Amino acid sequence: ASGVVFIDNQEFSGDRLTLRLHDVSGKEVVNQDFVGERIELSLDGLNSGLYFISINERGENSILFRDKLTIVE
């Protein structure tokens, strides 16, 4: 796939966060640190399918946000 997905992050905008993206088999395909109100997630190199997004504080295990992402080509 190609393109970009933006995730608005106003609730946790001052925190140092990590975004993780897992495929349906549980394999982590993206692990991206960020700070700010808008997260830019590149879809380059990802195959069509269902993915699971999670955001947590950097270095912590508790998940602050969780959602699904479907990529269709």
Tab-separated table of N, CA and C in Angstrom:
chain	number	residue	atom	x	y	z
A	1	ALA	N	0.844	-1.180	0.000
A	1	ALA	CA	0.000	0.000	0.000
A	1	ALA	C	0.886	1.239	0.000
A	2	SER	N	0.279	2.342	-0.320
A	2	SER	CA	0.987	3.616	-0.239
A	2	SER	C	0.025	4.651	0.313
A	3	GLY	N	0.568	5.746	0.801
A	3	GLY	CA	-0.256	6.795	1.367
A	3	GLY	C	0.061	7.010	2.824
A	4	VAL	N	-0.750	7.860	3.451
A	4	VAL	CA	-0.533	8.250	4.833
A	4	VAL	C	-1.875	8.309	5.551
A	5	VAL	N	-1.888	7.901	6.814
A	5	VAL	CA	-3.050	8.051	7.678
A	5	VAL	C	-2.656	9.012	8.793
A	6	PHE	N	-3.525	9.970	9.071
A	6	PHE	CA	-3.284	10.908	10.161
A	6	PHE	C	-4.193	10.551	11.323
A	7	ILE	N	-3.637	10.549	12.525
A	7	ILE	CA	-4.403	10.292	13.740
A	7	ILE	C	-4.274	11.535	14.608
A	8	ASP	N	-5.399	12.190	14.882
A	8	ASP	CA	-5.386	13.354	15.759
A	8	ASP	C	-5.301	12.888	17.204
A	9	ASN	N	-4.412	13.520	17.952
A	9	ASN	CA	-4.083	13.070	19.291
A	9	ASN	C	-4.139	14.241	20.260
A	10	GLN	N	-5.299	14.822	20.443
A	10	GLN	CA	-5.406	16.000	21.298
A	10	GLN	C	-5.428	15.657	22.781
A	11	GLU	N	-5.924	14.495	23.132
A	11	GLU	CA	-6.046	14.116	24.539
A	11	GLU	C	-4.690	13.910	25.207
A	12	PHE	N	-3.713	13.374	24.469
A	12	PHE	CA	-2.408	13.055	25.040
A	12	PHE	C	-1.295	13.843	24.357
A	13	SER	N	-1.579	15.053	23.891
A	13	SER	CA	-0.661	15.794	23.026
A	13	SER	C	0.677	16.147	23.661
A	14	GLY	N	0.766	16.265	24.979
A	14	GLY	CA	2.023	16.631	25.615
A	14	GLY	C	2.879	15.449	26.010
A	15	ASP	N	2.350	14.263	25.849
A	15	ASP	CA	3.039	13.059	26.308
A	15	ASP	C	3.971	12.500	25.233
A	16	ARG	N	4.976	11.779	25.689
A	16	ARG	CA	5.859	11.043	24.776
A	16	ARG	C	5.222	9.669	24.580
A	17	LEU	N	4.803	9.395	23.354
A	17	LEU	CA	4.000	8.208	23.088
A	17	LEU	C	4.656	7.306	22.053
A	18	THR	N	4.175	6.069	22.014
A	18	THR	CA	4.598	5.101	21.010
A	18	THR	C	3.364	4.543	20.321
A	19	LEU	N	3.395	4.543	18.987
A	19	LEU	CA	2.340	3.936	18.192
A	19	LEU	C	2.851	2.593	17.705
A	20	ARG	N	2.034	1.572	17.881
A	20	ARG	CA	2.375	0.241	17.375
A	20	ARG	C	1.263	-0.225	16.450
A	21	LEU	N	1.658	-0.875	15.371
A	21	LEU	CA	0.709	-1.429	14.416
A	21	LEU	C	1.021	-2.908	14.264
A	22	HIS	N	0.001	-3.755	14.502
A	22	HIS	CA	0.155	-5.205	14.400
A	22	HIS	C	-0.762	-5.734	13.302
A	23	ASP	N	-0.292	-6.754	12.582
A	23	ASP	CA	-1.174	-7.402	11.611
A	23	ASP	C	-2.042	-8.438	12.336
A	24	VAL	N	-2.905	-9.124	11.589
A	24	VAL	CA	-3.845	-10.053	12.236
A	24	VAL	C	-3.158	-11.252	12.889
A	25	SER	N	-1.935	-11.545	12.470
A	25	SER	CA	-1.212	-12.664	13.096
A	25	SER	C	-0.536	-12.238	14.397
A	26	GLY	N	-0.585	-10.920	14.712
A	26	GLY	CA	0.039	-10.417	15.926
A	26	GLY	C	1.439	-9.871	15.712
A	27	LYS	N	1.942	-9.950	14.489
A	27	LYS	CA	3.287	-9.453	14.183
A	27	LYS	C	3.291	-7.925	14.191
A	28	GLU	N	4.247	-7.346	14.926
A	28	GLU	CA	4.380	-5.889	14.957
A	28	GLU	C	5.033	-5.428	13.657
A	29	VAL	N	4.340	-4.560	12.910
A	29	VAL	CA	4.851	-4.088	11.626
A	29	VAL	C	5.286	-2.626	11.679
A	30	VAL	N	4.844	-1.881	12.702
A	30	VAL	CA	5.268	-0.494	12.894
A	30	VAL	C	5.442	-0.254	14.391
A	31	ASN	N	6.518	0.440	14.742
A	31	ASN	CA	6.765	0.868	16.114
A	31	ASN	C	7.361	2.255	16.000
A	32	GLN	N	6.565	3.279	16.291
A	32	GLN	CA	6.948	4.665	16.008
A	32	GLN	C	6.736	5.546	17.230
A	33	ASP	N	7.802	6.203	17.696
A	33	ASP	CA	7.697	7.150	18.805
A	33	ASP	C	7.283	8.516	18.269
A	34	PHE	N	6.526	9.275	19.072
A	34	PHE	CA	6.111	10.602	18.643
A	34	PHE	C	5.703	11.442	19.839
A	35	VAL	N	5.666	12.748	19.613
A	35	VAL	CA	5.142	13.728	20.557
A	35	VAL	C	4.353	14.711	19.717
A	36	GLY	N	3.172	15.099	20.166
A	36	GLY	CA	2.408	16.095	19.423
A	36	GLY	C	0.959	15.725	19.263
A	37	GLU	N	0.236	16.606	18.588
A	37	GLU	CA	-1.207	16.434	18.445
A	37	GLU	C	-1.615	15.647	17.213
A	38	ARG	N	-0.701	15.443	16.261
A	38	ARG	CA	-1.059	14.718	15.046
A	38	ARG	C	0.018	13.690	14.728
A	39	ILE	N	-0.431	12.467	14.540
A	39	ILE	CA	0.459	11.367	14.211
A	39	ILE	C	0.326	11.096	12.723
A	40	GLU	N	1.439	10.984	12.044
A	40	GLU	CA	1.445	10.647	10.616
A	40	GLU	C	1.967	9.227	10.476
A	41	LEU	N	1.106	8.332	9.994
A	41	LEU	CA	1.458	6.927	9.845
A	41	LEU	C	1.562	6.606	8.356
A	42	SER	N	2.759	6.289	7.897
A	42	SER	CA	2.973	5.927	6.497
A	42	SER	C	2.485	4.504	6.257
A	43	LEU	N	1.780	4.306	5.154
A	43	LEU	CA	1.286	2.984	4.791
A	43	LEU	C	2.203	2.285	3.795
A	44	ASP	N	3.296	2.940	3.438
A	44	ASP	CA	4.232	2.373	2.468
A	44	ASP	C	4.727	1.011	2.926
A	45	GLY	N	4.647	0.038	2.046
A	45	GLY	CA	5.140	-1.299	2.340
A	45	GLY	C	4.166	-2.202	3.066
A	46	LEU	N	3.005	-1.682	3.448
A	46	LEU	CA	2.019	-2.525	4.135
A	46	LEU	C	1.093	-3.178	3.118
A	47	ASN	N	0.763	-4.430	3.350
A	47	ASN	CA	-0.151	-5.161	2.478
A	47	ASN	C	-1.597	-4.840	2.821
A	48	SER	N	-2.497	-5.116	1.901
A	48	SER	CA	-3.927	-5.004	2.191
A	48	SER	C	-4.264	-5.933	3.345
A	49	GLY	N	-5.209	-5.506	4.177
A	49	GLY	CA	-5.621	-6.354	5.284
A	49	GLY	C	-6.021	-5.557	6.500
A	50	LEU	N	-6.266	-6.268	7.574
A	50	LEU	CA	-6.683	-5.681	8.845
A	50	LEU	C	-5.473	-5.534	9.759
A	51	TYR	N	-5.372	-4.369	10.399
A	51	TYR	CA	-4.287	-4.088	11.325
A	51	TYR	C	-4.872	-3.531	12.621
A	52	PHE	N	-4.124	-3.669	13.693
A	52	PHE	CA	-4.537	-3.166	15.001
A	52	PHE	C	-3.562	-2.090	15.445
A	53	ILE	N	-4.095	-0.902	15.760
A	53	ILE	CA	-3.297	0.234	16.201
A	53	ILE	C	-3.398	0.318	17.721
A	54	SER	N	-2.260	0.526	18.370
A	54	SER	CA	-2.284	0.819	19.802
A	54	SER	C	-1.312	1.960	20.076
A	55	ILE	N	-1.683	2.798	21.034
A	55	ILE	CA	-0.835	3.913	21.448
A	55	ILE	C	-0.670	3.827	22.951
A	56	ASN	N	0.585	3.915	23.390
A	56	ASN	CA	0.853	3.897	24.823
A	56	ASN	C	1.955	4.896	25.143
A	57	GLU	N	2.086	5.222	26.432
A	57	GLU	CA	3.178	6.086	26.855
A	57	GLU	C	4.487	5.351	26.614
A	58	ARG	N	5.463	6.071	26.102
A	58	ARG	CA	6.752	5.478	25.790
A	58	ARG	C	7.326	4.774	27.013
A	59	GLY	N	7.681	3.494	26.834
A	59	GLY	CA	8.263	2.719	27.915
A	59	GLY	C	7.253	2.084	28.859
A	60	GLU	N	5.962	2.320	28.629
A	60	GLU	CA	4.915	1.755	29.485
A	60	GLU	C	4.120	0.714	28.711
A	61	ASN	N	3.462	-0.179	29.417
A	61	ASN	CA	2.670	-1.227	28.775
A	61	ASN	C	1.182	-0.896	28.676
A	62	SER	N	0.701	0.052	29.484
A	62	SER	CA	-0.730	0.346	29.473
A	62	SER	C	-1.114	1.078	28.183
A	63	ILE	N	-2.176	0.614	27.550
A	63	ILE	CA	-2.609	1.155	26.263
A	63	ILE	C	-3.586	2.303	26.497
A	64	LEU	N	-3.292	3.459	25.876
A	64	LEU	CA	-4.131	4.646	26.005
A	64	LEU	C	-5.205	4.699	24.922
A	65	PHE	N	-4.911	4.111	23.771
A	65	PHE	CA	-5.822	4.162	22.627
A	65	PHE	C	-5.638	2.879	21.825
A	66	ARG	N	-6.754	2.355	21.330
A	66	ARG	CA	-6.706	1.153	20.506
A	66	ARG	C	-7.777	1.275	19.422
A	67	ASP	N	-7.422	0.856	18.209
A	67	ASP	CA	-8.392	0.903	17.106
A	67	ASP	C	-7.947	-0.072	16.027
A	68	LYS	N	-8.795	-0.213	15.005
A	68	LYS	CA	-8.493	-1.079	13.876
A	68	LYS	C	-8.286	-0.225	12.638
A	69	LEU	N	-7.470	-0.719	11.736
A	69	LEU	CA	-7.216	-0.062	10.463
A	69	LEU	C	-7.319	-1.109	9.374
A	70	THR	N	-8.137	-0.855	8.359
A	70	THR	CA	-8.248	-1.756	7.226
A	70	THR	C	-7.648	-1.089	6.009
A	71	ILE	N	-6.713	-1.769	5.372
A	71	ILE	CA	-6.081	-1.262	4.148
A	71	ILE	C	-6.625	-2.059	2.988
A	72	VAL	N	-7.158	-1.346	2.005
A	72	VAL	CA	-7.717	-1.981	0.801
A	72	VAL	C	-7.066	-1.323	-0.403
A	73	GLU	N	-6.560	-2.152	-1.297
A	73	GLU	CA	-5.970	-1.609	-2.526
A	73	GLU	C	-6.873	-1.883	-3.693
